[in-house]
Amino acid sequence: MGLEEIRKGKEEAKNRKPAYGLRRIGLKRQEKIKEFDELQDKDDEFLRGLWDALKPEERICYETGEPLGGKYLKIFAHHVLEKKDYPQFRYEPWNIRWVSRKTHRNVHDDIDRCPKLKALTAQLINQWVT
């Protein structure tokens, strides 16, 4: 690379059009984001209602029996029949089990680590899907 090429590169860099802010989000994408946000709000309202209806002694992990505490966290709610596979059961109270963070991670990583939830999943599939 010669001296002239370096000078030419520096000159081009000075003359480049500056970038202005973030890229515009398309209308379709904006609509999908809005729908997703509304769905999340609806989910949160539904799950919070179920949580508030529980007595303090009922706020325990379905799998391990450990207490979940008094504060509602969305991570505690597990859809036994997953939302993405069975969207029609998304807002069914019988499809929700309260689990600890660790159990929730385990059940999604490898359901064999959670025998109670695995058995319940099979039972609900037999009852509602087949």
PDB file of C-alpha atoms in Angstrom:
ATOM      1  CA  MET A   1       0.000   0.000   0.000  1.00  0.00           C
ATOM      2  CA  GLY A   2       1.558   3.202  -1.158  1.00  0.00           C
ATOM      3  CA  LEU A   3       1.504   6.665   0.349  1.00  0.00           C
ATOM      4  CA  GLU A   4      -0.972   7.895  -2.274  1.00  0.00           C
ATOM      5  CA  GLU A   5      -3.444   5.125  -1.432  1.00  0.00           C
ATOM      6  CA  ILE A   6      -3.273   6.011   2.260  1.00  0.00           C
ATOM      7  CA  ARG A   7      -3.912   9.698   1.517  1.00  0.00           C
ATOM      8  CA  LYS A   8      -6.795   8.784  -0.783  1.00  0.00           C
ATOM      9  CA  GLY A   9      -8.328   6.529   1.923  1.00  0.00           C
ATOM     10  CA  LYS A  10      -8.086   9.286   4.547  1.00  0.00           C
ATOM     11  CA  GLU A  11      -9.706  11.777   2.183  1.00  0.00           C
ATOM     12  CA  GLU A  12     -12.574   9.375   1.427  1.00  0.00           C
ATOM     13  CA  ALA A  13     -13.093   8.807   5.154  1.00  0.00           C
ATOM     14  CA  LYS A  14     -13.439  12.570   5.713  1.00  0.00           C
ATOM     15  CA  ASN A  15     -16.004  12.871   2.925  1.00  0.00           C
ATOM     16  CA  ARG A  16     -18.191   9.938   4.017  1.00  0.00           C
ATOM     17  CA  LYS A  17     -21.791  10.689   4.781  1.00  0.00           C
ATOM     18  CA  PRO A  18     -22.343  10.485   8.567  1.00  0.00           C
ATOM     19  CA  ALA A  19     -24.767   7.905   9.980  1.00  0.00           C
ATOM     20  CA  TYR A  20     -27.841   9.423  11.560  1.00  0.00           C
ATOM     21  CA  GLY A  21     -29.287   7.508  14.507  1.00  0.00           C
ATOM     22  CA  LEU A  22     -30.835   4.085  14.462  1.00  0.00           C
ATOM     23  CA  ARG A  23     -32.262   2.312  11.479  1.00  0.00           C
ATOM     24  CA  ARG A  24     -36.005   2.738  11.032  1.00  0.00           C
ATOM     25  CA  ILE A  25     -38.140  -0.254  12.015  1.00  0.00           C
ATOM     26  CA  GLY A  26     -40.541  -1.286   9.269  1.00  0.00           C
ATOM     27  CA  LEU A  27     -44.306  -1.105   9.794  1.00  0.00           C
ATOM     28  CA  LYS A  28     -44.783  -4.883   9.788  1.00  0.00           C
ATOM     29  CA  ARG A  29     -42.053  -5.317  12.390  1.00  0.00           C
ATOM     30  CA  GLN A  30     -43.537  -2.493  14.508  1.00  0.00           C
ATOM     31  CA  GLU A  31     -46.895  -4.285  14.405  1.00  0.00           C
ATOM     32  CA  LYS A  32     -45.330  -7.607  15.470  1.00  0.00           C
ATOM     33  CA  ILE A  33     -43.501  -5.907  18.347  1.00  0.00           C
ATOM     34  CA  LYS A  34     -46.739  -4.259  19.489  1.00  0.00           C
ATOM     35  CA  GLU A  35     -48.635  -7.588  19.326  1.00  0.00           C
ATOM     36  CA  PHE A  36     -45.860  -9.311  21.286  1.00  0.00           C
ATOM     37  CA  ASP A  37     -45.864  -6.606  23.972  1.00  0.00           C
ATOM     38  CA  GLU A  38     -49.661  -6.798  24.302  1.00  0.00           C
ATOM     39  CA  LEU A  39     -49.485 -10.592  24.596  1.00  0.00           C
ATOM     40  CA  GLN A  40     -46.817 -10.318  27.300  1.00  0.00           C
ATOM     41  CA  ASP A  41     -48.972  -7.833  29.235  1.00  0.00           C
ATOM     42  CA  LYS A  42     -51.979 -10.154  28.969  1.00  0.00           C
ATOM     43  CA  ASP A  43     -49.841 -13.115  30.119  1.00  0.00           C
ATOM     44  CA  ASP A  44     -48.552 -11.138  33.077  1.00  0.00           C
ATOM     45  CA  GLU A  45     -52.055 -10.059  34.113  1.00  0.00           C
ATOM     46  CA  PHE A  46     -53.323 -13.662  33.911  1.00  0.00           C
ATOM     47  CA  LEU A  47     -50.387 -15.152  35.829  1.00  0.00           C
ATOM     48  CA  ARG A  48     -50.405 -12.420  38.484  1.00  0.00           C
ATOM     49  CA  GLY A  49     -54.112 -13.109  39.071  1.00  0.00           C
ATOM     50  CA  LEU A  50     -53.388 -16.808  39.610  1.00  0.00           C
ATOM     51  CA  TRP A  51     -50.474 -15.988  41.927  1.00  0.00           C
ATOM     52  CA  ASP A  52     -52.532 -13.548  43.996  1.00  0.00           C
ATOM     53  CA  ALA A  53     -55.263 -16.188  44.417  1.00  0.00           C
ATOM     54  CA  LEU A  54     -52.773 -18.579  46.064  1.00  0.00           C
ATOM     55  CA  LYS A  55     -52.476 -18.767  49.821  1.00  0.00           C
ATOM     56  CA  PRO A  56     -48.926 -18.140  51.071  1.00  0.00           C
ATOM     57  CA  GLU A  57     -48.494 -21.827  51.986  1.00  0.00           C
ATOM     58  CA  GLU A  58     -49.474 -22.823  48.410  1.00  0.00           C
ATOM     59  CA  ARG A  59     -46.623 -20.824  46.890  1.00  0.00           C
ATOM     60  CA  ILE A  60     -44.266 -23.776  46.581  1.00  0.00           C
ATOM     61  CA  CYS A  61     -42.427 -25.468  43.717  1.00  0.00           C
ATOM     62  CA  TYR A  62     -44.545 -28.220  42.162  1.00  0.00           C
ATOM     63  CA  GLU A  63     -41.485 -30.414  41.575  1.00  0.00           C
ATOM     64  CA  THR A  64     -39.363 -29.899  44.698  1.00  0.00           C
ATOM     65  CA  GLY A  65     -41.761 -28.469  47.276  1.00  0.00           C
ATOM     66  CA  GLU A  66     -39.421 -25.582  48.085  1.00  0.00           C
ATOM     67  CA  PRO A  67     -41.064 -22.248  49.006  1.00  0.00           C
ATOM     68  CA  LEU A  68     -41.146 -19.634  46.251  1.00  0.00           C
ATOM     69  CA  GLY A  69     -41.481 -16.626  48.544  1.00  0.00           C
ATOM     70  CA  GLY A  70     -44.167 -13.992  48.669  1.00  0.00           C
ATOM     71  CA  LYS A  71     -43.156 -11.927  45.646  1.00  0.00           C
ATOM     72  CA  TYR A  72     -44.598 -12.765  42.212  1.00  0.00           C
ATOM     73  CA  LEU A  73     -42.035 -13.462  39.509  1.00  0.00           C
ATOM     74  CA  LYS A  74     -43.114 -14.507  36.032  1.00  0.00           C
ATOM     75  CA  ILE A  75     -40.336 -17.120  35.935  1.00  0.00           C
ATOM     76  CA  PHE A  76     -42.221 -19.122  38.598  1.00  0.00           C
ATOM     77  CA  ALA A  77     -45.062 -19.872  36.153  1.00  0.00           C
ATOM     78  CA  HIS A  78     -44.562 -22.933  33.966  1.00  0.00           C
ATOM     79  CA  HIS A  79     -46.953 -23.872  31.166  1.00  0.00           C
ATOM     80  CA  VAL A  80     -47.076 -27.662  31.328  1.00  0.00           C
ATOM     81  CA  LEU A  81     -48.293 -27.795  27.730  1.00  0.00           C
ATOM     82  CA  GLU A  82     -45.982 -25.211  26.194  1.00  0.00           C
ATOM     83  CA  LYS A  83     -47.411 -21.989  24.779  1.00  0.00           C
ATOM     84  CA  LYS A  84     -45.650 -22.338  21.444  1.00  0.00           C
ATOM     85  CA  ASP A  85     -46.946 -25.879  20.873  1.00  0.00           C
ATOM     86  CA  TYR A  86     -50.429 -25.490  22.371  1.00  0.00           C
ATOM     87  CA  PRO A  87     -51.454 -21.811  22.167  1.00  0.00           C
ATOM     88  CA  GLN A  88     -55.097 -22.738  22.822  1.00  0.00           C
ATOM     89  CA  PHE A  89     -54.150 -23.715  26.411  1.00  0.00           C
ATOM     90  CA  ARG A  90     -52.127 -20.562  27.140  1.00  0.00           C
ATOM     91  CA  TYR A  91     -54.698 -19.099  29.553  1.00  0.00           C
ATOM     92  CA  GLU A  92     -55.963 -22.293  31.174  1.00  0.00           C
ATOM     93  CA  PRO A  93     -55.285 -22.365  34.930  1.00  0.00           C
ATOM     94  CA  TRP A  94     -54.927 -26.170  34.902  1.00  0.00           C
ATOM     95  CA  ASN A  95     -51.981 -25.764  32.499  1.00  0.00           C
ATOM     96  CA  ILE A  96     -49.953 -23.649  34.949  1.00  0.00           C
ATOM     97  CA  ARG A  97     -47.681 -25.058  37.644  1.00  0.00           C
ATOM     98  CA  TRP A  98     -45.591 -22.912  39.950  1.00  0.00           C
ATOM     99  CA  VAL A  99     -41.931 -23.932  39.959  1.00  0.00           C
ATOM    100  CA  SER A 100     -38.633 -22.551  41.229  1.00  0.00           C
ATOM    101  CA  ARG A 101     -36.190 -20.842  38.869  1.00  0.00           C
ATOM    102  CA  LYS A 102     -33.895 -23.869  38.916  1.00  0.00           C
ATOM    103  CA  THR A 103     -36.744 -26.277  38.185  1.00  0.00           C
ATOM    104  CA  HIS A 104     -38.010 -24.062  35.365  1.00  0.00           C
ATOM    105  CA  ARG A 105     -34.570 -24.037  33.775  1.00  0.00           C
ATOM    106  CA  ASN A 106     -34.236 -27.814  34.241  1.00  0.00           C
ATOM    107  CA  VAL A 107     -37.633 -28.653  32.767  1.00  0.00           C
ATOM    108  CA  HIS A 108     -36.856 -26.691  29.592  1.00  0.00           C
ATOM    109  CA  ASP A 109     -33.281 -28.008  29.330  1.00  0.00           C
ATOM    110  CA  ASP A 110     -34.121 -31.675  30.017  1.00  0.00           C
ATOM    111  CA  ILE A 111     -37.569 -32.716  31.216  1.00  0.00           C
ATOM    112  CA  ASP A 112     -36.126 -36.020  32.498  1.00  0.00           C
ATOM    113  CA  ARG A 113     -34.679 -34.024  35.425  1.00  0.00           C
ATOM    114  CA  CYS A 114     -38.248 -33.239  36.540  1.00  0.00           C
ATOM    115  CA  PRO A 115     -40.168 -36.539  36.828  1.00  0.00           C
ATOM    116  CA  LYS A 116     -43.335 -35.024  38.351  1.00  0.00           C
ATOM    117  CA  LEU A 117     -43.663 -32.458  35.569  1.00  0.00           C
ATOM    118  CA  LYS A 118     -42.824 -35.077  32.936  1.00  0.00           C
ATOM    119  CA  ALA A 119     -45.621 -37.337  34.218  1.00  0.00           C
ATOM    120  CA  LEU A 120     -48.059 -34.414  34.404  1.00  0.00           C
ATOM    121  CA  THR A 121     -47.176 -33.370  30.847  1.00  0.00           C
ATOM    122  CA  ALA A 122     -47.897 -36.875  29.551  1.00  0.00           C
ATOM    123  CA  GLN A 123     -51.171 -36.970  31.505  1.00  0.00           C
ATOM    124  CA  LEU A 124     -52.355 -33.607  30.147  1.00  0.00           C
ATOM    125  CA  ILE A 125     -51.409 -34.534  26.591  1.00  0.00           C
ATOM    126  CA  ASN A 126     -53.471 -37.729  26.898  1.00  0.00           C
ATOM    127  CA  GLN A 127     -56.356 -35.826  28.447  1.00  0.00           C
ATOM    128  CA  TRP A 128     -56.495 -32.735  26.226  1.00  0.00           C
ATOM    129  CA  VAL A 129     -54.583 -33.374  23.018  1.00  0.00           C
ATOM    130  CA  THR A 130     -55.220 -36.967  21.923  1.00  0.00           C
TER     131      THR A 130
END
